[in-house]
Coordinates of C-alpha atoms and ligand atoms in Angstrom, one line a residue:
X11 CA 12.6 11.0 -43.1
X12 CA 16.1 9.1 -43.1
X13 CA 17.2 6.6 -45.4
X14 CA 20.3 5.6 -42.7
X15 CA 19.1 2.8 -40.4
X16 CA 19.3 5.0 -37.4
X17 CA 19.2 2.4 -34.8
X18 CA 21.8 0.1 -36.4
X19 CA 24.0 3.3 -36.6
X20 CA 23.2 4.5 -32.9
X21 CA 24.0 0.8 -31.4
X22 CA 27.9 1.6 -33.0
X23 CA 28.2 4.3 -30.4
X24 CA 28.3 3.8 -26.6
X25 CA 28.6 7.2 -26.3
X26 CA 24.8 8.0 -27.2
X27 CA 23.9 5.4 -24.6
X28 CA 25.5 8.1 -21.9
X29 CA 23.5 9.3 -18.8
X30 CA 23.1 12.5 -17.1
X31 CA 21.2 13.0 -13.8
X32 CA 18.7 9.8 -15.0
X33 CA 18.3 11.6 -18.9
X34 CA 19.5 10.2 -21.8
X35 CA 22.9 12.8 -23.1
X36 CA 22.4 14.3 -26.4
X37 CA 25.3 15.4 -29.1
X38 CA 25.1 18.3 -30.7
X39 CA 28.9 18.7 -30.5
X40 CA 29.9 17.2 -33.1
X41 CA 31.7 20.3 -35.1
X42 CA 34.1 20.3 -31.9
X43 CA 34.4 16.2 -32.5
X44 CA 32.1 13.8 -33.4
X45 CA 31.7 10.8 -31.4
X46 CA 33.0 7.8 -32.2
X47 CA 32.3 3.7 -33.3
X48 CA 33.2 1.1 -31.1
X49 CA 34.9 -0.8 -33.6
X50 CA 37.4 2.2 -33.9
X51 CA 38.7 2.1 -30.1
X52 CA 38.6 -2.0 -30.8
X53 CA 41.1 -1.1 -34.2
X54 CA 43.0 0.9 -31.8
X55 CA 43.4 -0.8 -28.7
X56 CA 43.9 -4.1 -31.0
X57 CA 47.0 -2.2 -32.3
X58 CA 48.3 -1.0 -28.9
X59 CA 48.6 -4.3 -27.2
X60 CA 49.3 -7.0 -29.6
X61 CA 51.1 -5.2 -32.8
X62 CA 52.7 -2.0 -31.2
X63 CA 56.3 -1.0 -32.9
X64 CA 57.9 1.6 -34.4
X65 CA 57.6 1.4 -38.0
X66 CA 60.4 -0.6 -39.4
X67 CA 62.2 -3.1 -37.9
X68 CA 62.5 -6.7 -39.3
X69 CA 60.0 -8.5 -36.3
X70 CA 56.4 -9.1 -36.6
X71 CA 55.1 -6.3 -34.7
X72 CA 57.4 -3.7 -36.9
X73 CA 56.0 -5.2 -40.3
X74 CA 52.6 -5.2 -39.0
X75 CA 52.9 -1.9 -38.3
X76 CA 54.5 -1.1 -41.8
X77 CA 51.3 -2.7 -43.2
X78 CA 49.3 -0.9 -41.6
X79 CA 50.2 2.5 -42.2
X80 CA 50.6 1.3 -45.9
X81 CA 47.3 0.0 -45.5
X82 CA 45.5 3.0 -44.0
X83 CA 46.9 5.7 -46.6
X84 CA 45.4 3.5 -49.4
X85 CA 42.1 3.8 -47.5
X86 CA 42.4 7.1 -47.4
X87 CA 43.5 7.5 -50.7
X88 CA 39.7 5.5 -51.7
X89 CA 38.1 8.2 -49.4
X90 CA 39.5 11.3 -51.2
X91 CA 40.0 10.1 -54.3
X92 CA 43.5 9.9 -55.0
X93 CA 46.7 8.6 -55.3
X94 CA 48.1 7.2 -52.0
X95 CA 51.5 9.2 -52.6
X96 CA 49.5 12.0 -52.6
X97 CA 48.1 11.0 -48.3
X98 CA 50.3 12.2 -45.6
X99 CA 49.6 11.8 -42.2
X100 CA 50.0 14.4 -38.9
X101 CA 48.7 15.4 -35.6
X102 CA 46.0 17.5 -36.6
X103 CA 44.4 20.0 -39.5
X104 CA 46.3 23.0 -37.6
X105 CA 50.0 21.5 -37.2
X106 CA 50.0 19.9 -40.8
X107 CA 49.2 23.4 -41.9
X108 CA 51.7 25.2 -40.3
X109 CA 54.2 22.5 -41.0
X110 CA 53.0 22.6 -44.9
X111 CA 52.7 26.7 -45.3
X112 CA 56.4 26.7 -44.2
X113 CA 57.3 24.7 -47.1
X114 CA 55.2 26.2 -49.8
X115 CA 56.2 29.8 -48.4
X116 CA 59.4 29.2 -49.6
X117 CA 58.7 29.2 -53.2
X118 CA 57.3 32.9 -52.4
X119 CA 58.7 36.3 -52.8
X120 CA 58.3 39.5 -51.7
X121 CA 55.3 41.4 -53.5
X122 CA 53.5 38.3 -54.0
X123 CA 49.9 37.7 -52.4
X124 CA 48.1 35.4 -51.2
X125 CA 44.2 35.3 -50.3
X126 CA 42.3 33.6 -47.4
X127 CA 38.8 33.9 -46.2
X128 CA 36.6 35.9 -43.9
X129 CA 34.3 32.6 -43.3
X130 CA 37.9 29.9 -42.2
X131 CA 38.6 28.9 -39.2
X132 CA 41.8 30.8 -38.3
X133 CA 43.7 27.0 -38.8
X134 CA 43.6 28.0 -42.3
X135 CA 44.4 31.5 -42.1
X136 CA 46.9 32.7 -39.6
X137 CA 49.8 29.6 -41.0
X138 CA 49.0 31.9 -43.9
X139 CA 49.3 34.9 -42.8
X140 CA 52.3 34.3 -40.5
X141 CA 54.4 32.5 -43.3
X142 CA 53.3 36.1 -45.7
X143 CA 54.9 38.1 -43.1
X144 CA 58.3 36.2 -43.2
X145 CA 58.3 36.3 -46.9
X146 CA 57.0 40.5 -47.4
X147 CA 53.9 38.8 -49.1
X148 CA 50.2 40.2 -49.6
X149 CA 47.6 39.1 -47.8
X150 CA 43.7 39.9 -48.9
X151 CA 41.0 38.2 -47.6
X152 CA 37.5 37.1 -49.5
X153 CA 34.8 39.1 -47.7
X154 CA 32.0 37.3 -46.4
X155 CA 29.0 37.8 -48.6
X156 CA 25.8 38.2 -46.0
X157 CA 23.3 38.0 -48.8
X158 CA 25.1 34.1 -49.9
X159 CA 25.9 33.3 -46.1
X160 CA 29.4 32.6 -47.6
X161 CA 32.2 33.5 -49.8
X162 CA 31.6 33.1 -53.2
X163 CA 33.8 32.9 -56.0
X164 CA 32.8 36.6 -57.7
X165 CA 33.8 38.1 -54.7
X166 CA 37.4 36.6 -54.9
X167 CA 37.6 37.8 -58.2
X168 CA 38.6 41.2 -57.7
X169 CA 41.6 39.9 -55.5
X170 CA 43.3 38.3 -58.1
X171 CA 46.0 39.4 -60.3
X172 CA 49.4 37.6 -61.5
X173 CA 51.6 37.6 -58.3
X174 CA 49.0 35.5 -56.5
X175 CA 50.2 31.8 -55.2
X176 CA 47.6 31.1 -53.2
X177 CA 43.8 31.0 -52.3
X178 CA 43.0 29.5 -48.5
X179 CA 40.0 28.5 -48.3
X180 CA 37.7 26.0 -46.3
X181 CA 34.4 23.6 -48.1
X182 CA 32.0 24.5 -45.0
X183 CA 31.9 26.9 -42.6
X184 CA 32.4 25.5 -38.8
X185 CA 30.2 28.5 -37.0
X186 CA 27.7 28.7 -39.6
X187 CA 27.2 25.4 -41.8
X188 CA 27.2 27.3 -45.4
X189 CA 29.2 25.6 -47.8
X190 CA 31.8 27.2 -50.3
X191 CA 31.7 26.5 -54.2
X192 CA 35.3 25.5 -54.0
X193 CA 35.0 24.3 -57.7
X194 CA 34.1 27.4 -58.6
X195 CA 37.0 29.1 -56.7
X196 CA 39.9 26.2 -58.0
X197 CA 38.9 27.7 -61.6
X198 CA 39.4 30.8 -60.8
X199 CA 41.8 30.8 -58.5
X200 CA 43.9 28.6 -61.1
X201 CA 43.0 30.9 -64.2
X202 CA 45.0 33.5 -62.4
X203 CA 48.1 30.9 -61.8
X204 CA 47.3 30.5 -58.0
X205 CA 47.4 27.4 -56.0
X206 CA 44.0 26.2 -53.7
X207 CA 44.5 25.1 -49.6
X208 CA 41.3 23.6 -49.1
X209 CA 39.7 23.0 -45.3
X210 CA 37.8 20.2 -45.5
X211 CA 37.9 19.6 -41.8
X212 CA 34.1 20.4 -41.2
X213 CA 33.1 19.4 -44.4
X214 CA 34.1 15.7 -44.1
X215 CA 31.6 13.8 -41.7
X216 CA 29.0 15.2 -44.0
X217 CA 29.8 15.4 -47.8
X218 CA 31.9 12.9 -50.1
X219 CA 35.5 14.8 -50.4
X220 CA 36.6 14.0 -53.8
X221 CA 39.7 15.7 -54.4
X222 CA 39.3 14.9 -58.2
X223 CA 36.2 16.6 -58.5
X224 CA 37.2 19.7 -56.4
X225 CA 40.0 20.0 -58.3
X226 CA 41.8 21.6 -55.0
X227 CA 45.9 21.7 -55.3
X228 CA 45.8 20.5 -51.8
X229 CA 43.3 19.5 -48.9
X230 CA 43.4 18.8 -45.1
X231 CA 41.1 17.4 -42.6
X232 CA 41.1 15.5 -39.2
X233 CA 39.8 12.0 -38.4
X234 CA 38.1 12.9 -34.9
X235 CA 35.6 15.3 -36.7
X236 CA 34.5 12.0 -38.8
X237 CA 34.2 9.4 -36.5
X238 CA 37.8 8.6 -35.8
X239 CA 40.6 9.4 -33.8
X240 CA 42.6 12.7 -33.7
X241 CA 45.1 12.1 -36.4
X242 CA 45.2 15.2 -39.5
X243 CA 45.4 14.1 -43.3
X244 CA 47.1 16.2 -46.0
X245 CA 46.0 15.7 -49.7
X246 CA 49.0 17.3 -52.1
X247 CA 48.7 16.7 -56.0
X248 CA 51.6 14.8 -56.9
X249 CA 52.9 17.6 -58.9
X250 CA 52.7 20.4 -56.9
X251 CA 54.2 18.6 -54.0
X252 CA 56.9 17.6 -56.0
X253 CA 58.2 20.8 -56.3
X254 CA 58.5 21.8 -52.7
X255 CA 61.1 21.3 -50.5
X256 CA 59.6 19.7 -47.1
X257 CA 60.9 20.5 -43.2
X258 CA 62.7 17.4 -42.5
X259 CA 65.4 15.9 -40.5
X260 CA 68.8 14.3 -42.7
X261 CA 68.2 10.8 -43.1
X262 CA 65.0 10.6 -43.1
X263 CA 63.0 9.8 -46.2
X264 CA 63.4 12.4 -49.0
X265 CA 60.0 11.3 -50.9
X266 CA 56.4 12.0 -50.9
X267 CA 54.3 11.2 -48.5
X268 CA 57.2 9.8 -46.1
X269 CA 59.4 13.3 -46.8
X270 CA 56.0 15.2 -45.0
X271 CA 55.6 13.2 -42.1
X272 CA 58.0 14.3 -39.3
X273 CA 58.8 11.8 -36.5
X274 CA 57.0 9.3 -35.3
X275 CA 53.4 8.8 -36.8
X276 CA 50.7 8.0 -34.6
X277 CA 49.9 4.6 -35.6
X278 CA 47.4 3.4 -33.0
X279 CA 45.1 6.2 -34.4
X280 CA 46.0 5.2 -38.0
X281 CA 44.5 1.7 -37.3
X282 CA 41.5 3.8 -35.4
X283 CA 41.3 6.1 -38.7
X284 CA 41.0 2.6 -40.9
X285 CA 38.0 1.5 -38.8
X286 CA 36.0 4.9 -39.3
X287 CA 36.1 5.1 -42.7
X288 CA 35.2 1.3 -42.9
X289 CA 32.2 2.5 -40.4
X290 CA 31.9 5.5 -43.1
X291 CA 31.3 2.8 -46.0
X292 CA 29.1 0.8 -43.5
X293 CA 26.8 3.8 -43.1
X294 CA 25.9 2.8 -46.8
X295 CA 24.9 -1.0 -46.7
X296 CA 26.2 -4.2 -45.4
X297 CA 28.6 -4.7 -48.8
X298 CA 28.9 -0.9 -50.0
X299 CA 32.0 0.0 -51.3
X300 CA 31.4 3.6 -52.2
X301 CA 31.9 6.7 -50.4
X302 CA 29.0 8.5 -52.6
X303 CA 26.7 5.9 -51.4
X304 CA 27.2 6.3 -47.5
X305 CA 27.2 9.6 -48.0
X306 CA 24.3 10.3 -49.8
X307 CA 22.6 8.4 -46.6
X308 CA 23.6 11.2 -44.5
X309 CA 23.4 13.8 -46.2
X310 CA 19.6 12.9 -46.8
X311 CA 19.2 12.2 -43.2
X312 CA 20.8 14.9 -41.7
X313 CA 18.9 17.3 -44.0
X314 CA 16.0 15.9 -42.3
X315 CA 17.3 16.7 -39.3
X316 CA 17.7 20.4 -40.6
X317 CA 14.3 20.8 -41.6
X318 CA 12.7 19.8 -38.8
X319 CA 15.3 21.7 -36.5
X320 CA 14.8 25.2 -38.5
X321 CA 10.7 24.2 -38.7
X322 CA 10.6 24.7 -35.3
X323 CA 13.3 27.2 -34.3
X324 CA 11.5 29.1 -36.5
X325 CA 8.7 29.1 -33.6
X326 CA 10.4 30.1 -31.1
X327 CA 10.6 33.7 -30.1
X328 CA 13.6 35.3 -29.1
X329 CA 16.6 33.6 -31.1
X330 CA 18.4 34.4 -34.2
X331 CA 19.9 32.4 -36.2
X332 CA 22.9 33.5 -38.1
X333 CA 24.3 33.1 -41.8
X334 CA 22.3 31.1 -44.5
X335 CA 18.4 30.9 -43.3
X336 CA 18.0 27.7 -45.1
X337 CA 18.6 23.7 -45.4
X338 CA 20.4 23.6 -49.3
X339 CA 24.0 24.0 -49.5
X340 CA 24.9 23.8 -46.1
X341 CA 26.7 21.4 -43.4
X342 CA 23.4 21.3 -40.3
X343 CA 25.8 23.0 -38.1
X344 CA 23.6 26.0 -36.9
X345 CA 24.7 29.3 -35.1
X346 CA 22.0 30.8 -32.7
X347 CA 22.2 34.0 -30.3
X348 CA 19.5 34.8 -27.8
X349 CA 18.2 37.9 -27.6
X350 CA 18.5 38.4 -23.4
X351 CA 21.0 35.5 -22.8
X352 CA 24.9 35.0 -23.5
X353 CA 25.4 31.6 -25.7
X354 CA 27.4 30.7 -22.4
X355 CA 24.3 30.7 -20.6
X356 CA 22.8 28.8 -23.0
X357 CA 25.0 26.3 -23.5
X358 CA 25.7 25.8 -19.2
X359 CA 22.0 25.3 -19.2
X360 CA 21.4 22.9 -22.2
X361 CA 24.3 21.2 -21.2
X362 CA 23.1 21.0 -17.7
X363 CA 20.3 19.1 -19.2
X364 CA 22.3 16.4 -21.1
X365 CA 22.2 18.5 -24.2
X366 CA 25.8 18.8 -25.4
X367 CA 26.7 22.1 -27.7
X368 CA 29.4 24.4 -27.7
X369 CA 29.4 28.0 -27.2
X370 CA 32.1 30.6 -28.4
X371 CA 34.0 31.6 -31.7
X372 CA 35.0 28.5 -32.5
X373 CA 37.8 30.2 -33.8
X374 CA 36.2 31.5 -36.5
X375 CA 36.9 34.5 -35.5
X376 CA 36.3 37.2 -38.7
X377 CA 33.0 35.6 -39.2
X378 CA 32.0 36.1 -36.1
X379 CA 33.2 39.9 -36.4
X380 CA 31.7 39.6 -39.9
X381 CA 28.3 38.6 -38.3
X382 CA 28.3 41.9 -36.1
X383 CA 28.6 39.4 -32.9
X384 CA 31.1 39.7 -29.8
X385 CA 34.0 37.3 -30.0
X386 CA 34.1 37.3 -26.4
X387 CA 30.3 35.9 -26.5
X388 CA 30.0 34.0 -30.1
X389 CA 27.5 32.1 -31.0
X390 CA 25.4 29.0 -29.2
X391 CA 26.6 26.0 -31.9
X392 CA 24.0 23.1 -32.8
X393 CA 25.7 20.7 -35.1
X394 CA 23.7 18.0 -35.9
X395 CA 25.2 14.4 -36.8
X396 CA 23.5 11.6 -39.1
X397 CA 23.1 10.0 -35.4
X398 CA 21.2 12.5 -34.3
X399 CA 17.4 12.2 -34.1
X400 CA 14.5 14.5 -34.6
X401 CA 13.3 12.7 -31.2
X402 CA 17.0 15.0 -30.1
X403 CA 16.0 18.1 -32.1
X404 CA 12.5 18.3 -30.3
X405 CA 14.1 17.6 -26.6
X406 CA 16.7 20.7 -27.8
X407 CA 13.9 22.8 -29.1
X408 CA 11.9 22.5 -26.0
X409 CA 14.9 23.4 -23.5
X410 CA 15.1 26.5 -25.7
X411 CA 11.5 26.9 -25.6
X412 CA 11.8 27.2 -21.6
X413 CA 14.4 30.0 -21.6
X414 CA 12.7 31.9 -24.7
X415 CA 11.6 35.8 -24.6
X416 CA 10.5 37.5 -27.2
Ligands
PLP530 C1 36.9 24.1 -40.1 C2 38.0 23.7 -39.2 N1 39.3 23.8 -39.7 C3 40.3 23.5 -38.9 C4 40.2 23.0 -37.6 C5 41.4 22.7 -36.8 O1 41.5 21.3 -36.8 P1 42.5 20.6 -35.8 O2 41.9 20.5 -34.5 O3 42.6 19.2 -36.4 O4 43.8 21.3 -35.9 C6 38.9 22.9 -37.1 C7 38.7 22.5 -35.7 O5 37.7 22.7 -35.1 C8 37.8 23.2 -37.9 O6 36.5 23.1 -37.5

């Protein structure tokens, strides 16, 4: 059952209309980057070729462009909840990371720690670990818990003690769906006097990020895994940014957000980044202006989607699938392994069908060692999208069906 109207949603993406060998293409890549609206490539290529400028100078095209990007950080402010002094843009999740650890590193010193997670993508662990090593800091790391399929907040307990600044951790696992009770983790995290790094790049096409409610000290995420272009976003609590010193060149701007953003911004994906997360509101009704509503929508549809995926995996002979077992707290991003076939194979073959998944690590490497699996094999990865069907999930299943032994 889904409460999105699936064909008014489908007929914003030419991609889904794509052909291969005379069969309709299927998405189930959307962990790796989801596909995307028209009216975001419109936004963009609307920017490009009649306002393009740097940001600045006193013409038209230089104070449209000043608009913009003034425009898009309130936006994004609406999406996450905050202040727009608290948005700054970058490249991607992994640069602004690097780029931000460097900063908060420096208020570090040796014999402090800090904590990241067994379940992260290493984009929000090695920044970490690197910037410990310059500055003789701890690192532990929250094991993954196989009975939760993920890391809970008792288990980062025992890591804490008074020289920790910092807990790195992601809202949803990319290799294995299961989300992380980050509230949970912010209190305790904070009760020992630690800072939270929150990855909410895989959690974001899926759940509301409400930086208010997560009470996170800081959170980053990237555009092109929700329906935009590849552009990163870095959350900072006004307070806590305001006591770092950013990486930045003399003259240019010594205050928040502008002091994080290094060089020339990307602003053709800025306008692109507008547009998805007016799509995002549009997923909720013609006039909706709230992100809980749109994404209540898809969350209830893509749990659907779950159901009836793991209803009839769970027929099939021959596959396993790894981490949580179950559709409640979770992103539907699914890791499977065959029993007599690499997830390379698999993926070649599904994608040889028109079925689009990834195969690999996916760079969540110490899951995938945490798991018991090869990093040089991984997982097969179905990640299922509110514009996915079940029509999709049965043409998947069936594929799988052909190459299953028990
Ligand atoms: C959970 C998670 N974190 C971080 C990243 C890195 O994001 P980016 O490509 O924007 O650097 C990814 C990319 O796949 C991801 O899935």
């Amino acid at each position: 059952m889904t409460t999105v109207n699936l064909s008014a949603i489908r007929a914003c993406f030419p991609a889904l209309d794509r052909q291969l060998n005379g069969k309709q293409v299927i998405y189930f890549d959307g962990p790796g980057g989801s596909q995307v609206p028209r009216s975001v490539a419109d936004a963009m290529s609307r920017y490009i070729l009649e306002s393009n400028a740097n940001l600045g100078p006193n013409f038209a095209t230089g104070q449209e462009t000043i608009r913009l990007v003034a425009e898009t950080r309130d936006k994004v402010a609406r999406f996450l909840n905050c202040s727009s002094a608290e948005v700054s843009f970058g490249q991607n999740m992994t640069s602004l990371t690097f780029a931000f650890s460097r900063s908060l590193a420096q208020t570090w010193t040796a014999g402090d720690r800090i904590i990241v997670s067994e379940i992260d993508h290493e984009a929000n662990i090695s920044p970490w670990v690197l910037a410990a090593k310059e500055r003789g800091v701890e690192v532990m790391s929250i094991p993954y818990n196989p009975d939760k399929g993920t890391v809970a907040a008792d288990d980062l307990i025992p890591l804490l003690n008074n020289r920790t600044r910092l807990v790195a951790v992601t809202l949803s696992s990319n290799l294995i769906g299961s989300h992380v009770a980050i509230a949970s983790i912010c209190e305790k995290a904070h009760e020992a006097g630690a800072l939270v790094y929150a990855d909410a790049t895989h959690h974001a096409p899926h759940h509301r990020i409400d930086t208010q409610k997560l009470s996170c000290d800081f959170l980053v995420c990237s555009a092109y895994k929700f329906f935009g272009p590849h552009i990163g976003i870095l959350y900072g609590k006004a307070d806590e940014m305001d006591k770092l010193v950013p990486y930045r060149i003399e003259p240019a701007p010594k205050t928040s957000p502008h002091c994080w953003e290094t060089g020339t911004q990307n602003f053709a994906a800025m306008a692109g980044l507008g547009a998805a997360l007016e799509y995002l509101l549009s997923v909720g009704g013609k006039k909706n202006e709230d992100y809980d509503v749109s994404f209540a929508k898809i969350a209830e549809s893509e749990l659907g989607l779950s159901e009836h995926f793991l209803e009839h995996l769970a027929q099939l002979d021959g596959f396993s699938l790894h981490g949580m077992q179950t559709t409640a707290n979770r992103a539907p991003t699914f890791a499977l392994t065959s029993h007599d076939q690499t997830p390379e194979t698999l993926a070649k073959f599904l994608g040889s069908e028109g079925v689009f998944a990834w195969n690999g690590h996916m760079y969540a490497v110490r899951l995938v060692d945490a798991l018991g699996l090869k990093r040089s094999e991984g997982v097969l990865r179905i990640g299922l999208m509110h514009y996915n069907t079940t029509e999709e999930v049965d043409r998947l299943v069936s594929l799988l069906a052909t190459v299953a032994k028990p």
